């Protein structure tokens, strides 16, 4: 009788361990992550459209019909006068604004060591934008009304103007 109860206990323990493994995330044991629902999937490349040459085009096709990419972001931010990836814009290089020490010339070769080790995303346009945000203060009418209520009830404001990093980029 002792031997069969030990066997029964072993079978029950093995079954419990198997059931426990069935409820744990499988990404920890190399089987891949649990799939997400379709509500969380991102829109992106349409490989099926590219292979089918939908619309007569086999190039890059996206769900929304446009693609910006890093070059597009760099151009868009440059058009606004802002830096992308903490590097001066082409216009800043051309005018020599805030680019001192970024380019090192050794003989006929030029290297951008300054960008790699001392680059900053702060330039005159960004400083102006930060100052504008700081000066505007609170613009939401609900927060302004709540501040008035809090001053009457508690003697101090609930909401304050955003604290904007005033980095100078030097």
mmCIF file of C-alpha atoms in Angstrom:
data_model
loop_
_atom_site.group_PDB
_atom_site.id
_atom_site.type_symbol
_atom_site.label_atom_id
_atom_site.label_comp_id
_atom_site.label_asym_id
_atom_site.label_seq_id
_atom_site.Cartn_x
_atom_site.Cartn_y
_atom_site.Cartn_z
ATOM 1 C CA UNK A 1 0.000 0.000 0.000
ATOM 2 C CA UNK A 2 2.881 2.430 0.765
ATOM 3 C CA UNK A 3 4.325 1.958 -2.661
ATOM 4 C CA UNK A 4 1.101 2.792 -4.519
ATOM 5 C CA UNK A 5 0.508 5.941 -2.421
ATOM 6 C CA UNK A 6 4.030 7.168 -3.220
ATOM 7 C CA UNK A 7 3.354 6.519 -6.906
ATOM 8 C CA UNK A 8 0.042 8.367 -6.648
ATOM 9 C CA UNK A 9 1.758 11.319 -4.973
ATOM 10 C CA UNK A 10 4.368 11.402 -7.742
ATOM 11 C CA UNK A 11 1.699 11.366 -10.473
ATOM 12 C CA UNK A 12 -0.258 14.144 -8.746
ATOM 13 C CA UNK A 13 2.939 16.226 -8.341
ATOM 14 C CA UNK A 14 3.857 15.710 -12.016
ATOM 15 C CA UNK A 15 0.344 16.672 -13.095
ATOM 16 C CA UNK A 16 0.427 19.816 -10.938
ATOM 17 C CA UNK A 17 3.808 20.803 -12.366
ATOM 18 C CA UNK A 18 2.534 20.265 -15.917
ATOM 19 C CA UNK A 19 -0.578 22.370 -15.204
ATOM 20 C CA UNK A 20 1.550 25.100 -13.646
ATOM 21 C CA UNK A 21 3.793 25.245 -16.713
ATOM 22 C CA UNK A 22 0.702 25.576 -18.898
ATOM 23 C CA UNK A 23 -0.233 28.867 -17.190
ATOM 24 C CA UNK A 24 3.199 30.527 -17.133
ATOM 25 C CA UNK A 25 4.430 32.814 -19.911
ATOM 26 C CA UNK A 26 6.327 30.736 -22.402
ATOM 27 C CA UNK A 27 8.770 33.463 -23.414
ATOM 28 C CA UNK A 28 11.025 32.520 -20.488
ATOM 29 C CA UNK A 29 11.589 29.000 -21.750
ATOM 30 C CA UNK A 30 12.379 29.821 -25.365
ATOM 31 C CA UNK A 31 9.032 29.133 -26.988
ATOM 32 C CA UNK A 32 8.416 32.778 -27.931
ATOM 33 C CA UNK A 33 6.248 35.473 -26.456
ATOM 34 C CA UNK A 34 2.493 35.229 -26.159
ATOM 35 C CA UNK A 35 0.819 36.731 -29.228
ATOM 36 C CA UNK A 36 -0.948 40.072 -28.899
ATOM 37 C CA UNK A 37 -4.467 40.863 -29.932
ATOM 38 C CA UNK A 38 -5.074 42.669 -33.199
ATOM 39 C CA UNK A 39 -5.929 45.871 -31.293
ATOM 40 C CA UNK A 40 -2.274 46.308 -30.335
ATOM 41 C CA UNK A 41 -0.704 45.582 -33.681
ATOM 42 C CA UNK A 42 1.028 48.509 -35.342
ATOM 43 C CA UNK A 43 0.409 49.692 -38.859
ATOM 44 C CA UNK A 44 3.488 49.476 -41.016
ATOM 45 C CA UNK A 45 4.870 47.965 -44.190
ATOM 46 C CA UNK A 46 2.451 45.990 -46.302
ATOM 47 C CA UNK A 47 4.684 43.185 -47.539
ATOM 48 C CA UNK A 48 1.716 41.492 -49.194
ATOM 49 C CA UNK A 49 0.986 44.618 -51.240
ATOM 50 C CA UNK A 50 4.636 44.898 -52.265
ATOM 51 C CA UNK A 51 4.760 41.287 -53.440
ATOM 52 C CA UNK A 52 1.445 41.583 -55.288
ATOM 53 C CA UNK A 53 2.566 44.886 -56.830
ATOM 54 C CA UNK A 54 -0.723 46.433 -55.759
ATOM 55 C CA UNK A 55 -1.331 49.675 -57.578
ATOM 56 C CA UNK A 56 1.379 48.728 -60.069
ATOM 57 C CA UNK A 57 4.149 49.466 -57.583
ATOM 58 C CA UNK A 58 6.506 46.994 -55.935
ATOM 59 C CA UNK A 59 8.328 49.579 -53.793
ATOM 60 C CA UNK A 60 7.680 50.489 -50.195
ATOM 61 C CA UNK A 61 3.972 50.526 -49.436
ATOM 62 C CA UNK A 62 2.490 51.351 -46.064
ATOM 63 C CA UNK A 63 -0.965 51.015 -44.638
ATOM 64 C CA UNK A 64 -1.528 54.754 -44.406
ATOM 65 C CA UNK A 65 0.017 55.557 -47.773
ATOM 66 C CA UNK A 66 2.983 57.562 -46.521
ATOM 67 C CA UNK A 67 6.385 56.932 -44.983
ATOM 68 C CA UNK A 68 8.460 59.534 -43.193
ATOM 69 C CA UNK A 69 11.547 57.722 -41.899
ATOM 70 C CA UNK A 70 14.626 59.234 -40.266
ATOM 71 C CA UNK A 71 15.597 61.352 -43.258
ATOM 72 C CA UNK A 72 12.103 62.820 -43.299
ATOM 73 C CA UNK A 73 12.241 63.595 -39.566
ATOM 74 C CA UNK A 74 15.638 65.250 -40.004
ATOM 75 C CA UNK A 75 14.342 67.405 -42.874
ATOM 76 C CA UNK A 76 11.119 68.300 -41.048
ATOM 77 C CA UNK A 77 12.929 69.341 -37.868
ATOM 78 C CA UNK A 78 15.560 71.188 -39.904
ATOM 79 C CA UNK A 79 12.786 73.147 -41.632
ATOM 80 C CA UNK A 80 11.593 74.234 -38.173
ATOM 81 C CA UNK A 81 15.144 75.150 -37.187
ATOM 82 C CA UNK A 82 15.418 72.312 -34.643
ATOM 83 C CA UNK A 83 18.194 69.754 -34.452
ATOM 84 C CA UNK A 84 17.670 66.046 -34.987
ATOM 85 C CA UNK A 85 19.910 63.481 -33.242
ATOM 86 C CA UNK A 86 21.824 66.306 -31.488
ATOM 87 C CA UNK A 87 23.542 67.339 -34.702
ATOM 88 C CA UNK A 88 23.582 70.816 -36.233
ATOM 89 C CA UNK A 89 21.457 71.333 -39.307
ATOM 90 C CA UNK A 90 23.052 71.904 -42.719
ATOM 91 C CA UNK A 91 22.074 75.567 -42.462
ATOM 92 C CA UNK A 92 23.828 75.920 -39.088
ATOM 93 C CA UNK A 93 27.000 74.425 -40.584
ATOM 94 C CA UNK A 94 26.747 76.738 -43.583
ATOM 95 C CA UNK A 95 26.330 79.843 -41.391
ATOM 96 C CA UNK A 96 28.787 78.614 -38.743
ATOM 97 C CA UNK A 97 26.242 79.050 -35.929
ATOM 98 C CA UNK A 98 27.047 77.078 -32.753
ATOM 99 C CA UNK A 99 29.318 74.590 -34.527
ATOM 100 C CA UNK A 100 32.666 75.596 -33.005
ATOM 101 C CA UNK A 101 34.828 72.580 -32.210
ATOM 102 C CA UNK A 102 32.503 70.024 -33.785
ATOM 103 C CA UNK A 103 34.696 69.317 -36.816
ATOM 104 C CA UNK A 104 38.315 68.220 -36.388
ATOM 105 C CA UNK A 105 40.601 68.413 -39.395
ATOM 106 C CA UNK A 106 43.692 66.194 -39.587
ATOM 107 C CA UNK A 107 45.472 66.933 -42.825
ATOM 108 C CA UNK A 108 42.960 66.689 -45.667
ATOM 109 C CA UNK A 109 40.528 64.592 -43.581
ATOM 110 C CA UNK A 110 37.696 66.040 -41.539
ATOM 111 C CA UNK A 111 36.070 64.202 -38.633
ATOM 112 C CA UNK A 112 33.032 65.138 -36.583
ATOM 113 C CA UNK A 113 34.422 64.093 -33.189
ATOM 114 C CA UNK A 114 32.698 67.060 -31.561
ATOM 115 C CA UNK A 115 29.303 65.718 -32.640
ATOM 116 C CA UNK A 116 30.120 62.272 -31.331
ATOM 117 C CA UNK A 117 31.439 63.346 -27.929
ATOM 118 C CA UNK A 118 29.990 66.789 -27.297
ATOM 119 C CA UNK A 119 26.877 67.156 -29.407
ATOM 120 C CA UNK A 120 23.773 68.848 -28.106
ATOM 121 C CA UNK A 121 20.257 69.199 -29.408
ATOM 122 C CA UNK A 122 19.986 72.706 -27.998
ATOM 123 C CA UNK A 123 20.192 75.577 -30.453
ATOM 124 C CA UNK A 124 18.720 79.076 -30.673
ATOM 125 C CA UNK A 125 15.341 77.857 -32.015
ATOM 126 C CA UNK A 126 14.945 75.326 -29.202
ATOM 127 C CA UNK A 127 15.854 77.948 -26.577
ATOM 128 C CA UNK A 128 13.179 80.232 -28.049
ATOM 129 C CA UNK A 129 10.628 77.407 -27.968
ATOM 130 C CA UNK A 130 11.441 76.578 -24.332
ATOM 131 C CA UNK A 131 11.168 80.239 -23.326
ATOM 132 C CA UNK A 132 7.787 80.501 -25.081
ATOM 133 C CA UNK A 133 6.450 77.418 -23.265
ATOM 134 C CA UNK A 134 7.689 78.768 -19.947
ATOM 135 C CA UNK A 135 6.202 82.261 -20.481
ATOM 136 C CA UNK A 136 2.797 80.914 -21.544
ATOM 137 C CA UNK A 137 2.304 79.257 -18.182
ATOM 138 C CA UNK A 138 -0.995 77.460 -17.670
ATOM 139 C CA UNK A 139 -3.369 77.899 -20.613
ATOM 140 C CA UNK A 140 -5.947 75.186 -19.872
ATOM 141 C CA UNK A 141 -9.162 76.899 -18.645
ATOM 142 C CA UNK A 142 -10.040 73.920 -16.420
ATOM 143 C CA UNK A 143 -6.683 74.134 -14.623
ATOM 144 C CA UNK A 144 -7.031 77.911 -14.222
ATOM 145 C CA UNK A 145 -10.509 77.489 -12.688
ATOM 146 C CA UNK A 146 -9.228 74.723 -10.417
ATOM 147 C CA UNK A 147 -6.366 76.976 -9.298
ATOM 148 C CA UNK A 148 -8.839 79.710 -8.340
ATOM 149 C CA UNK A 149 -10.865 77.195 -6.318
ATOM 150 C CA UNK A 150 -7.743 75.857 -4.587
ATOM 151 C CA UNK A 151 -6.519 79.360 -3.677
ATOM 152 C CA UNK A 152 -9.866 80.105 -2.013
ATOM 153 C CA UNK A 153 -10.084 76.756 -0.230
ATOM 154 C CA UNK A 154 -6.482 75.859 0.601
ATOM 155 C CA UNK A 155 -4.558 79.105 0.150
ATOM 156 C CA UNK A 156 -2.288 77.819 -2.628
ATOM 157 C CA UNK A 157 -2.485 76.789 -6.268
ATOM 158 C CA UNK A 158 -2.984 73.227 -7.463
ATOM 159 C CA UNK A 159 -1.345 73.629 -10.888
ATOM 160 C CA UNK A 160 1.873 75.474 -11.713
ATOM 161 C CA UNK A 161 3.514 76.520 -14.959
ATOM 162 C CA UNK A 162 5.557 73.758 -16.577
ATOM 163 C CA UNK A 163 9.153 73.595 -15.463
ATOM 164 C CA UNK A 164 11.134 73.829 -18.670
ATOM 165 C CA UNK A 165 14.751 72.744 -18.896
ATOM 166 C CA UNK A 166 16.714 75.928 -19.594
ATOM 167 C CA UNK A 167 19.842 74.162 -20.894
ATOM 168 C CA UNK A 168 22.034 76.482 -22.912
ATOM 169 C CA UNK A 169 23.888 73.801 -24.868
ATOM 170 C CA UNK A 170 27.412 74.894 -23.965
#
